[in-house]
PDB file of C-alpha atoms and ligand atoms in Angstrom:
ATOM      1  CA  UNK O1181      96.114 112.042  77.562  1.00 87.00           C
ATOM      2  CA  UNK O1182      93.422 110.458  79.453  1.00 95.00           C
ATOM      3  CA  UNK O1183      92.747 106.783  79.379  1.00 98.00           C
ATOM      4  CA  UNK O1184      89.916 105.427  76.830  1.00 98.00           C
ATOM      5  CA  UNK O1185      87.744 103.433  78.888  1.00 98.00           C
ATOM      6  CA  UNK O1186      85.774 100.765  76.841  1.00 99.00           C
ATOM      7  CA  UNK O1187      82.299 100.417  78.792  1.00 98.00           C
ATOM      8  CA  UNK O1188      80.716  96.402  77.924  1.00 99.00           C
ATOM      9  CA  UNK O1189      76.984  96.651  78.164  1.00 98.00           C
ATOM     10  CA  UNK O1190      74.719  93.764  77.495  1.00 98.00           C
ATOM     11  CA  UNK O1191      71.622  94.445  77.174  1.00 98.00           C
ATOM     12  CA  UNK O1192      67.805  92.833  76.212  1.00 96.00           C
ATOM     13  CA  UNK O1193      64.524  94.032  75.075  1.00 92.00           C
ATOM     14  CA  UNK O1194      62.127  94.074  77.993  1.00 90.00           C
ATOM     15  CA  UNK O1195      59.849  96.639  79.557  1.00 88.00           C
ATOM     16  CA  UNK O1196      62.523  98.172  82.052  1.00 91.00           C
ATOM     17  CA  UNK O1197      64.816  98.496  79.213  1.00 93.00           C
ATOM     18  CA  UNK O1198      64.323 102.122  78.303  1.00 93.00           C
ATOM     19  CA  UNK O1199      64.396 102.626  81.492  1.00 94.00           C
ATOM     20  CA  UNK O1200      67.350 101.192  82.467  1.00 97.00           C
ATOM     21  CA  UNK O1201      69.312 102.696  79.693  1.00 97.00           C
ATOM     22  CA  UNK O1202      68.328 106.139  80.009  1.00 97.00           C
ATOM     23  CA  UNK O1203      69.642 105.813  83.724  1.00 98.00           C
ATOM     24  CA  UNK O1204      72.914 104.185  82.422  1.00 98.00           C
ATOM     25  CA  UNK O1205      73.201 106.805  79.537  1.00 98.00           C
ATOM     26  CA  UNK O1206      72.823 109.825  81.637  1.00 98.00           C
ATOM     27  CA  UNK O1207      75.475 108.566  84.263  1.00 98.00           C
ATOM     28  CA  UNK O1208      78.006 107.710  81.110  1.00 98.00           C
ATOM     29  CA  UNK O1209      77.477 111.542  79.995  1.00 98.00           C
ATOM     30  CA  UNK O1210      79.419 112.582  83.221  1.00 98.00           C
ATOM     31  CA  UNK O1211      82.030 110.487  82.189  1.00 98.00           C
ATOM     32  CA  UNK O1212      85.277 111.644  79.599  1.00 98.00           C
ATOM     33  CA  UNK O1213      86.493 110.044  76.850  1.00 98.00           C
ATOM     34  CA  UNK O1214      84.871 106.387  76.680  1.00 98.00           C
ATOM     35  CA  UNK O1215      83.652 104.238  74.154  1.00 98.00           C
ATOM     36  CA  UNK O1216      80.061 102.611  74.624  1.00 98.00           C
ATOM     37  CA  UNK O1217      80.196  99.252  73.810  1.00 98.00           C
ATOM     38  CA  UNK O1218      76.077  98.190  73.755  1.00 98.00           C
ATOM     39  CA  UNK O1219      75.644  94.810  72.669  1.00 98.00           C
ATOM     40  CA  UNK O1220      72.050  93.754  72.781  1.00 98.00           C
ATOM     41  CA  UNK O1221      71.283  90.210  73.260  1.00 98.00           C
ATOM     42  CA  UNK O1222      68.887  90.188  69.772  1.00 97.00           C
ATOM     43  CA  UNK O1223      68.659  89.251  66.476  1.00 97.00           C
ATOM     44  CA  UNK O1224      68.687  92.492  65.286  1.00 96.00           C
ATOM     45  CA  UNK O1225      69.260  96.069  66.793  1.00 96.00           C
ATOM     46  CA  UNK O1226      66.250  97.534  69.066  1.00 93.00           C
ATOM     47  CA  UNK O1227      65.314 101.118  67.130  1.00 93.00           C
ATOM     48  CA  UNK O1228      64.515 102.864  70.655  1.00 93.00           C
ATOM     49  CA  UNK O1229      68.047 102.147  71.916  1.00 96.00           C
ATOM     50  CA  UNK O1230      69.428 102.992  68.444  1.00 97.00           C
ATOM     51  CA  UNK O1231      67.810 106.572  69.072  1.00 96.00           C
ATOM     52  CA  UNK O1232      68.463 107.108  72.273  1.00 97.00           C
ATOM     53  CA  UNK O1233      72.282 106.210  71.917  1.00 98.00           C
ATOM     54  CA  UNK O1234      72.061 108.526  69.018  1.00 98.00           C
ATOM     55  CA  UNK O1235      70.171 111.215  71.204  1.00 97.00           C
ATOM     56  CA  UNK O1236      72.803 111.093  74.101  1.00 97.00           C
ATOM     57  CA  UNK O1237      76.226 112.338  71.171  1.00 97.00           C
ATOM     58  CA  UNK O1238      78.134 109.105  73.614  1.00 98.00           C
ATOM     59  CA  UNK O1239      80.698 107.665  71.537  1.00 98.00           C
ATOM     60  CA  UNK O1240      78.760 104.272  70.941  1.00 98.00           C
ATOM     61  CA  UNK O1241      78.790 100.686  69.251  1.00 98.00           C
ATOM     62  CA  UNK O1242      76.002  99.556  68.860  1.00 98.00           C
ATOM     63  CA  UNK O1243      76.080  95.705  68.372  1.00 98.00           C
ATOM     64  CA  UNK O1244      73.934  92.317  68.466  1.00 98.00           C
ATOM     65  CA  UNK O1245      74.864  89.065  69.908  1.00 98.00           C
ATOM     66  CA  UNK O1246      72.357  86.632  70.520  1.00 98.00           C
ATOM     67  CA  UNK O1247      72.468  84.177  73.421  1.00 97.00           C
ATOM     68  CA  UNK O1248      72.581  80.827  71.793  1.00 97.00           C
ATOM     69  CA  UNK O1249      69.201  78.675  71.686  1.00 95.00           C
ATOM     70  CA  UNK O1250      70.851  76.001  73.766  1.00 94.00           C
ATOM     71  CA  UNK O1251      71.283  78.193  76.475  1.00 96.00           C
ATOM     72  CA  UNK O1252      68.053  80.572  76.003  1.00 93.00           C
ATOM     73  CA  UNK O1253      65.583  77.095  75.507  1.00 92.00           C
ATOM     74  CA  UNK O1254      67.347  75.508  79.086  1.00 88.00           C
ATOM     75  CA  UNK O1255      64.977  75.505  82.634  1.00 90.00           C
ATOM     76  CA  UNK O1256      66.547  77.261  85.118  1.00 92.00           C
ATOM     77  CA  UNK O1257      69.214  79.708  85.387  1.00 95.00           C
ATOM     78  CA  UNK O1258      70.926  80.677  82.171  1.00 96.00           C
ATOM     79  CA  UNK O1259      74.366  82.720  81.208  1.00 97.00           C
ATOM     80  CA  UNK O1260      73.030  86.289  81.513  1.00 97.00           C
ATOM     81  CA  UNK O1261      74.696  88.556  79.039  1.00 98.00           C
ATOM     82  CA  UNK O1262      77.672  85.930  78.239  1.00 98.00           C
ATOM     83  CA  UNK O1263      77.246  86.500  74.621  1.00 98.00           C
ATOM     84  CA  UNK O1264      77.116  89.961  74.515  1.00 98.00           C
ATOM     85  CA  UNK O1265      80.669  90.820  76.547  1.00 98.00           C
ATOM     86  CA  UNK O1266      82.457  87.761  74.637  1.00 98.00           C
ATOM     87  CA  UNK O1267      81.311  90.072  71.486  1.00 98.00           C
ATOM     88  CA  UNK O1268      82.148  93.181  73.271  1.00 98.00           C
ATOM     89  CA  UNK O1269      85.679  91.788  74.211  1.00 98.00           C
ATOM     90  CA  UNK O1270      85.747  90.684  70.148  1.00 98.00           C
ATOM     91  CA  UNK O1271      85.298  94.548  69.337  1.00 98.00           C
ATOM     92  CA  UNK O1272      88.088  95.542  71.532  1.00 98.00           C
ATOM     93  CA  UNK O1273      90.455  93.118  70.156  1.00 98.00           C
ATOM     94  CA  UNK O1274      89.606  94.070  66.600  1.00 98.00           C
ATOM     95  CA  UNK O1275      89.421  97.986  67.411  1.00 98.00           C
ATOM     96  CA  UNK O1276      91.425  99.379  70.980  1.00 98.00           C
ATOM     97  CA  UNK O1277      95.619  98.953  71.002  1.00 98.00           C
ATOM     98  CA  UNK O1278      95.255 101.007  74.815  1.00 98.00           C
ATOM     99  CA  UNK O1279      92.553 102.111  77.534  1.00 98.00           C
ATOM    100  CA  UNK O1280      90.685 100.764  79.900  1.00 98.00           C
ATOM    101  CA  UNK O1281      87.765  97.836  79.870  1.00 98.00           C
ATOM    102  CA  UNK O1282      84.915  97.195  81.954  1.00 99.00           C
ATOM    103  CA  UNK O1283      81.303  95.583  82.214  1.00 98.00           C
ATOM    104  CA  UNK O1284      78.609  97.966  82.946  1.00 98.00           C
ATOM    105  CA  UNK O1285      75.514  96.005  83.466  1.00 98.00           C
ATOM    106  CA  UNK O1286      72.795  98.014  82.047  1.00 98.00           C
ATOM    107  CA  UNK O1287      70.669  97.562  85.533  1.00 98.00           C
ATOM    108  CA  UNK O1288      73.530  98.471  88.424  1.00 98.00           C
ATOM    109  CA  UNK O1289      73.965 101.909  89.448  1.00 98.00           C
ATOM    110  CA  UNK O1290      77.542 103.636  89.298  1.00 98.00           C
ATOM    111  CA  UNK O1291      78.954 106.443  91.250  1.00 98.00           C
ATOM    112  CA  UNK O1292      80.922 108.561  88.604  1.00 98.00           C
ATOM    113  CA  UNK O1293      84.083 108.717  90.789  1.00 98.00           C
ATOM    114  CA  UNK O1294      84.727 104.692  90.094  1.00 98.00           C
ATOM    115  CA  UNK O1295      85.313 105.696  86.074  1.00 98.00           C
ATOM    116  CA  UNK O1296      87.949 107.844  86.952  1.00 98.00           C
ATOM    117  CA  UNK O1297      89.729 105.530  89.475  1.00 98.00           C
ATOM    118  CA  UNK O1298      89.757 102.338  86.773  1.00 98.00           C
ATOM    119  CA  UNK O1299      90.894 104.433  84.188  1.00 98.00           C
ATOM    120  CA  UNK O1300      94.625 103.945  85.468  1.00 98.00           C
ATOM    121  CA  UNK O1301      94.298 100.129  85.508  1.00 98.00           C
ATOM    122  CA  UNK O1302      97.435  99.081  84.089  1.00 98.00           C
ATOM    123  CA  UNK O1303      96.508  94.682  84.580  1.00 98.00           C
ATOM    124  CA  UNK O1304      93.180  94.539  86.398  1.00 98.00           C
ATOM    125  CA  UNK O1305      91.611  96.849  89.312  1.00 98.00           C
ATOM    126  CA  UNK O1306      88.723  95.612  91.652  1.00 98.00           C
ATOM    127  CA  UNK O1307      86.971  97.375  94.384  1.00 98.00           C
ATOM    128  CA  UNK O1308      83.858  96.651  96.707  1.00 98.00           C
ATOM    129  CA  UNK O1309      80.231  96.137  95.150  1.00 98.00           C
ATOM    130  CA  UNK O1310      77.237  97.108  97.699  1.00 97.00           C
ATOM    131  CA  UNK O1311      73.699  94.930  97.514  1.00 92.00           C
ATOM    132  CA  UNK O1312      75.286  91.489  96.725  1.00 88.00           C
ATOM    133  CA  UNK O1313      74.045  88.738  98.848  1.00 85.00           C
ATOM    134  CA  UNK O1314      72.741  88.498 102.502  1.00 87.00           C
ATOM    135  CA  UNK O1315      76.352  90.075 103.794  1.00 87.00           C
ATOM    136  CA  UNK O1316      75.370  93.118 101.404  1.00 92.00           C
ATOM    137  CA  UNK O1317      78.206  93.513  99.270  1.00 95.00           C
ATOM    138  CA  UNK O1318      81.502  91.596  97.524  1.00 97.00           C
ATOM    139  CA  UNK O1319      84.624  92.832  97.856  1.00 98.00           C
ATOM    140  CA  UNK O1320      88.467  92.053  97.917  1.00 98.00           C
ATOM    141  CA  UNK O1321      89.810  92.000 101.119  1.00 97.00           C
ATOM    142  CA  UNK O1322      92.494  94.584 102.066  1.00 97.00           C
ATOM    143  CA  UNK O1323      95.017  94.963 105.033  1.00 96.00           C
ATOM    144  CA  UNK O1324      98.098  97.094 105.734  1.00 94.00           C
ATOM    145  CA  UNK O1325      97.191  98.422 102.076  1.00 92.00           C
ATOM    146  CA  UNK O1326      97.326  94.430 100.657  1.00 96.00           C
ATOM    147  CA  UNK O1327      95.787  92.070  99.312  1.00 98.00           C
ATOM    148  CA  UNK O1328      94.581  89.829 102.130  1.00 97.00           C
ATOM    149  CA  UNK O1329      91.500  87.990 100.658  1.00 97.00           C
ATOM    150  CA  UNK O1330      88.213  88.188  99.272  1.00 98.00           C
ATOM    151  CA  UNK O1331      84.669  88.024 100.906  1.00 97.00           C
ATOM    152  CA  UNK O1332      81.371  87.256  99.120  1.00 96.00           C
ATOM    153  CA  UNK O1333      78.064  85.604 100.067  1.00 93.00           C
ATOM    154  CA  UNK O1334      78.764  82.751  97.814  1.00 96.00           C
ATOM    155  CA  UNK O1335      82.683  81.218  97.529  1.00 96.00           C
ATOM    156  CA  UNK O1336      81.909  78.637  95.950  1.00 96.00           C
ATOM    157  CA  UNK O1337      85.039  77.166  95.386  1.00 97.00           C
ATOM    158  CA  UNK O1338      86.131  80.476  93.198  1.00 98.00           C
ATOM    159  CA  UNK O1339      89.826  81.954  92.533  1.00 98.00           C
ATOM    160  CA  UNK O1340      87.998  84.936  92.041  1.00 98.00           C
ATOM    161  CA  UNK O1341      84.780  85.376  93.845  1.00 98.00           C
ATOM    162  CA  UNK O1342      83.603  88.596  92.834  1.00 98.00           C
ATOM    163  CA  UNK O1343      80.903  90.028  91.115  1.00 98.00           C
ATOM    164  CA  UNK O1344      80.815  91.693  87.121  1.00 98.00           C
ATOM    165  CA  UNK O1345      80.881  95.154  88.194  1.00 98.00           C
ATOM    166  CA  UNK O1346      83.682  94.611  91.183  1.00 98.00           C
ATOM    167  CA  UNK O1347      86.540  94.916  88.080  1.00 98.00           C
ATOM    168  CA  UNK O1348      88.154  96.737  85.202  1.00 99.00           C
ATOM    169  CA  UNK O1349      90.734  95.394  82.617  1.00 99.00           C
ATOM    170  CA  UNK O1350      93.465  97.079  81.139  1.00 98.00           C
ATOM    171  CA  UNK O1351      92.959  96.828  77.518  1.00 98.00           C
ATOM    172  CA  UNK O1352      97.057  95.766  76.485  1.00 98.00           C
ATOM    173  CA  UNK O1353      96.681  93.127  79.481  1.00 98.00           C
ATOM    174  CA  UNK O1354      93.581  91.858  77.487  1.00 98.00           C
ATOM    175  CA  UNK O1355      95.430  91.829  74.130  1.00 98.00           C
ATOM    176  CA  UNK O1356      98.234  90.019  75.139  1.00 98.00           C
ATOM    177  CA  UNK O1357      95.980  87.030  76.143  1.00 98.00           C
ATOM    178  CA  UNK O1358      94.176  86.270  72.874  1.00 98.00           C
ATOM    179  CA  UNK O1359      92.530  83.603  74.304  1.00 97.00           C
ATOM    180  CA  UNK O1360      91.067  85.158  77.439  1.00 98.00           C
ATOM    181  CA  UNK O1361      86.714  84.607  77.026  1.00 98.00           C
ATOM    182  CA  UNK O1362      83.599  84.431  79.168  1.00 98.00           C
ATOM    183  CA  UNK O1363      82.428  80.777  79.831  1.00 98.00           C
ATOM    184  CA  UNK O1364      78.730  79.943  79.549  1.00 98.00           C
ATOM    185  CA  UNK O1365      78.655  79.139  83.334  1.00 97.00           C
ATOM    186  CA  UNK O1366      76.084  80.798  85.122  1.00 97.00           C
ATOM    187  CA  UNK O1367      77.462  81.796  88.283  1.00 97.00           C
ATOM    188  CA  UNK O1368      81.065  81.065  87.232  1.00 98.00           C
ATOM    189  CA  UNK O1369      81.377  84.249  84.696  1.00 98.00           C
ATOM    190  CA  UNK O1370      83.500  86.727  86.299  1.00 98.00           C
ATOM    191  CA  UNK O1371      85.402  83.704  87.763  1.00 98.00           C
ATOM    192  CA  UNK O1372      86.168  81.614  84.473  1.00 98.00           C
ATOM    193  CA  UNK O1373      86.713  85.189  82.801  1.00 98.00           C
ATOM    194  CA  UNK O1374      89.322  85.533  85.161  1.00 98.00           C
ATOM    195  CA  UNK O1375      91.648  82.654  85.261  1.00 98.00           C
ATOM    196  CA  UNK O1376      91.269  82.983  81.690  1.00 98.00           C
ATOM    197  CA  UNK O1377      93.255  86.231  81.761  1.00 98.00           C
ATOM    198  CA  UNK O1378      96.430  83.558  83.260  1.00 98.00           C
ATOM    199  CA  UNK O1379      98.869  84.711  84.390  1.00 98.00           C
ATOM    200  CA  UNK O1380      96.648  86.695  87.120  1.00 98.00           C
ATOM    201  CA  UNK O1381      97.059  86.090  91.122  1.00 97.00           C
ATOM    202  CA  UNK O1382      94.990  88.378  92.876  1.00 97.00           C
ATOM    203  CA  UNK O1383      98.132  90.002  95.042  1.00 96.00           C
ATOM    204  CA  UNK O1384      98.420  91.695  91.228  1.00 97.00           C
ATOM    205  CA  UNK O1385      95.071  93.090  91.606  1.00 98.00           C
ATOM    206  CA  UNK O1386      95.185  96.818  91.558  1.00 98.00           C
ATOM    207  CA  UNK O1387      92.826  97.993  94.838  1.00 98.00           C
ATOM    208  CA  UNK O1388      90.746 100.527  94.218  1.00 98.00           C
ATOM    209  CA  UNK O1389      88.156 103.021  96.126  1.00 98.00           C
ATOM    210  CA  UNK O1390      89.794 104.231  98.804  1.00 97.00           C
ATOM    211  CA  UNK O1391      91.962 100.582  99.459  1.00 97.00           C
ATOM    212  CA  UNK O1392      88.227  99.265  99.159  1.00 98.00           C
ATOM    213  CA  UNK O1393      86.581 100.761 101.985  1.00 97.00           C
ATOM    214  CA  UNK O1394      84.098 102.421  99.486  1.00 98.00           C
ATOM    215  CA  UNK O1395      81.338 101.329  97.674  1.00 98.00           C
ATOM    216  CA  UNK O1396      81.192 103.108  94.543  1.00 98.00           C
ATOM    217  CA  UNK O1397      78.688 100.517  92.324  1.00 98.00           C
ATOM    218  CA  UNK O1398      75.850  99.064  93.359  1.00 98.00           C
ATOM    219  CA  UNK O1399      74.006  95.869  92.227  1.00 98.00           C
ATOM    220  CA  UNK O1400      70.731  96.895  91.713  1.00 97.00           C
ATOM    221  CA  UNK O1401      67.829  95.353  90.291  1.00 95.00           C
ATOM    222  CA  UNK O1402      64.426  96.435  89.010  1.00 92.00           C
ATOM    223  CA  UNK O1403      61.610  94.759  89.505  1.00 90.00           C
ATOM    224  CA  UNK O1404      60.192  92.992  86.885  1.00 87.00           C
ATOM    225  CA  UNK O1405      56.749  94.986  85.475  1.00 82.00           C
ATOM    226  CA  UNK O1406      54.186  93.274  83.605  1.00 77.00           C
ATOM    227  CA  UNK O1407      52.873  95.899  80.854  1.00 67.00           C
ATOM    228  CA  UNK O1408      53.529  94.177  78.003  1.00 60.00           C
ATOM    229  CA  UNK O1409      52.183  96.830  75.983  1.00 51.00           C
ATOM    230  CA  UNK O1410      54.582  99.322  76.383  1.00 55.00           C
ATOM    231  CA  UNK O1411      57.668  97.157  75.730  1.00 58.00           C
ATOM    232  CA  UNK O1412      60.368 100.286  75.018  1.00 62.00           C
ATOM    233  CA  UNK O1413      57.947 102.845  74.020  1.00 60.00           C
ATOM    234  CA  UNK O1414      58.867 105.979  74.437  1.00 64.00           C
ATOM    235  CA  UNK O1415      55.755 107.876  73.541  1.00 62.00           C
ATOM    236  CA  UNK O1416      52.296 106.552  73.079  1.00 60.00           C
ATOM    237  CA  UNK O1417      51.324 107.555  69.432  1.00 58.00           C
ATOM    238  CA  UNK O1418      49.722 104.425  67.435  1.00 56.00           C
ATOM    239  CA  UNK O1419      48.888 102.716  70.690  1.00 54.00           C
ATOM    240  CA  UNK O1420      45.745 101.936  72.293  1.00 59.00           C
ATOM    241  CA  UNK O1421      46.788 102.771  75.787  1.00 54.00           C
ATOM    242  CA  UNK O1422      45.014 105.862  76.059  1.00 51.00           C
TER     243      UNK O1422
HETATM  244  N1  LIG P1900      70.909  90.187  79.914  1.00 52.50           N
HETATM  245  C1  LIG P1900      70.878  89.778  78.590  1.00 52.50           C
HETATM  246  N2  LIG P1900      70.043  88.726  78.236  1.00 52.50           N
HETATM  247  C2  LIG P1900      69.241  88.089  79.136  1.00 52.50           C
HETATM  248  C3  LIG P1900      69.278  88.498  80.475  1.00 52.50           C
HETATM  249  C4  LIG P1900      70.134  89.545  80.839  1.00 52.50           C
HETATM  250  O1  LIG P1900      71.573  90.351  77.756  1.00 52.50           O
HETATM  251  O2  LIG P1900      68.512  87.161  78.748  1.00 52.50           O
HETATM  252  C5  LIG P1900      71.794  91.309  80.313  1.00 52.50           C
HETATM  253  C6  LIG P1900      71.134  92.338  81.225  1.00 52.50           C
HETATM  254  O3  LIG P1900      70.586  93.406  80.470  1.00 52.50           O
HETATM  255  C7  LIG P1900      72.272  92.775  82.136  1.00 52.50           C
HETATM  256  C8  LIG P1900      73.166  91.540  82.204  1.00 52.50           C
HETATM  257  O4  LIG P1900      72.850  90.740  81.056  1.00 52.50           O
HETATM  258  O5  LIG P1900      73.001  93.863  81.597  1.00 52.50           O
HETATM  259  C9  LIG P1900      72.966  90.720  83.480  1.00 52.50           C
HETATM  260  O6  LIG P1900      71.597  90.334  83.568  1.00 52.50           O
HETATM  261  P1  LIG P1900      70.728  90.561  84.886  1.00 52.50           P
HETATM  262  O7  LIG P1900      70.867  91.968  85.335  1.00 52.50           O
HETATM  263  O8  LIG P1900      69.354  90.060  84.597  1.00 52.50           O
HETATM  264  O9  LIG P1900      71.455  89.570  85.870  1.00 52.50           O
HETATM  265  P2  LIG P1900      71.648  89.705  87.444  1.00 52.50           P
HETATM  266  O10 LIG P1900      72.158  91.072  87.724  1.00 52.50           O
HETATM  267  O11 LIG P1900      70.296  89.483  88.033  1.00 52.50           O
HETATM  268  O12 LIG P1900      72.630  88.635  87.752  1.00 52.50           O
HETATM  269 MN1  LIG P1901      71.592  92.870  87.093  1.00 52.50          MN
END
């Protein structure tokens, strides 16, 4: 049988977030057999993404996890969606035995053919992500069909310099490190995430997309719109708009 692949979304309430999700949920209905893991960084569940999740017939969680005040009250930058994949991995270790893991920001765009290719990941899979940095894109390094290194706009010192969406993780790999968790570290996520899966060297890392000459996921980003007003509606009734 095919692979479950568990599919980590964070998510927040903000005017691009209908949006955003409708482009993610359309994608994910070309793709078999996963599990939508939505975790919205909230108090309490948005009703626009609970009925469009319900609208789309995805198999979907639908789940809060609130970045904590210490972090969301600090100046400058803060640990994006940290909360909601630590509660996403929480789900998987209370739900999945098997399959397939990954975080799906709900802003990057995803060719379809990159689902199918993780699915196999039997300890963890990384390929190249396009629009990161000045160089354009992160991305491990591969010659003679090998691990040879990785290259990013910004080493920074990191085992594994690499971006959220450059990775999947087999779900039994995950399971047999209980203790392996996102840090609060902006900028040191995907790196801290990593080591924490120990044992891990990256000549273990499974090379995906063509021996990662493709780029298959993008890091996109939407501008940020100001209209307030129409934070997540989806149709206009009971507003003064027009
Ligand atoms: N996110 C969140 N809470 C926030 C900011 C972001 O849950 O306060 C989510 C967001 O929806 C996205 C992920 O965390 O899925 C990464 O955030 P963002 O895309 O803003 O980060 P960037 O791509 O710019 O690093
Ligand atoms: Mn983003």
């Amino acid at each position: 049988a095919l692979p479950k692949l568990y599919i980590i979304t964070p998510t927040y309430r903000r005017p691009e977030q209908q949006p955003e999700m409708t482009r993610l949920a359309q994608t994910l209905l070309h793709v078999k057999n996963i599990k939508w893991l939505v975790i919205e960084d909230a108090d309490k569940p948005t009703p626009e993404i609970t009925a469009l999740l319900k609208r789309t017939g995805i198999d979907f969680e639908h789940l809060v996890a609130p970045m904590p005040a210490k972090y969301k009250n600090k100046k400058g930058s803060k640990p994006r969606g940290v909360s909601n994949r630590n509660r996403g991995i929480e789900w998987i270790r209370e739900n999945a035995s098997d399959g397939v893991m990954y975080f799906a920001d709900d802003d990057n765009t995803y060719d379809i053919r990159i689902f199918e290719q993780m699915r196999h990941t039997k300890k963890v899979s990384m390929w190249p992500v396009g629009l990161l940095t000045k160089v354009g894109l992160s991305t491990p390094v591969v010659k003679n069909g090998q691990f040879h290194g990785f290259y990013d706009g910004w080493m920074a010192n990191r085992k594994f310099p690499v971006d959220m969406a450059e990775f999947a993780v087999s779900v039994k790999f995950l399971l047999q490190r209980p203790k392996a968790t996102m840090p609060y570290k902006p900028g040191y996520e995907e790196d801290g995430f990593l080591k924490s899966l120990a044992p891990l060297e990256p000549k273990e890392l499974e090379l995906l997309a063509n021996g990662c000459t493709e780029i298959l996921v993008w890091h996109t980003q939407s501008k940020k719109n100001s209209p307030s007003a129409a934070i997540n509606a989806t149709q206009y009734k009971d507003t003064n708009l027009i």
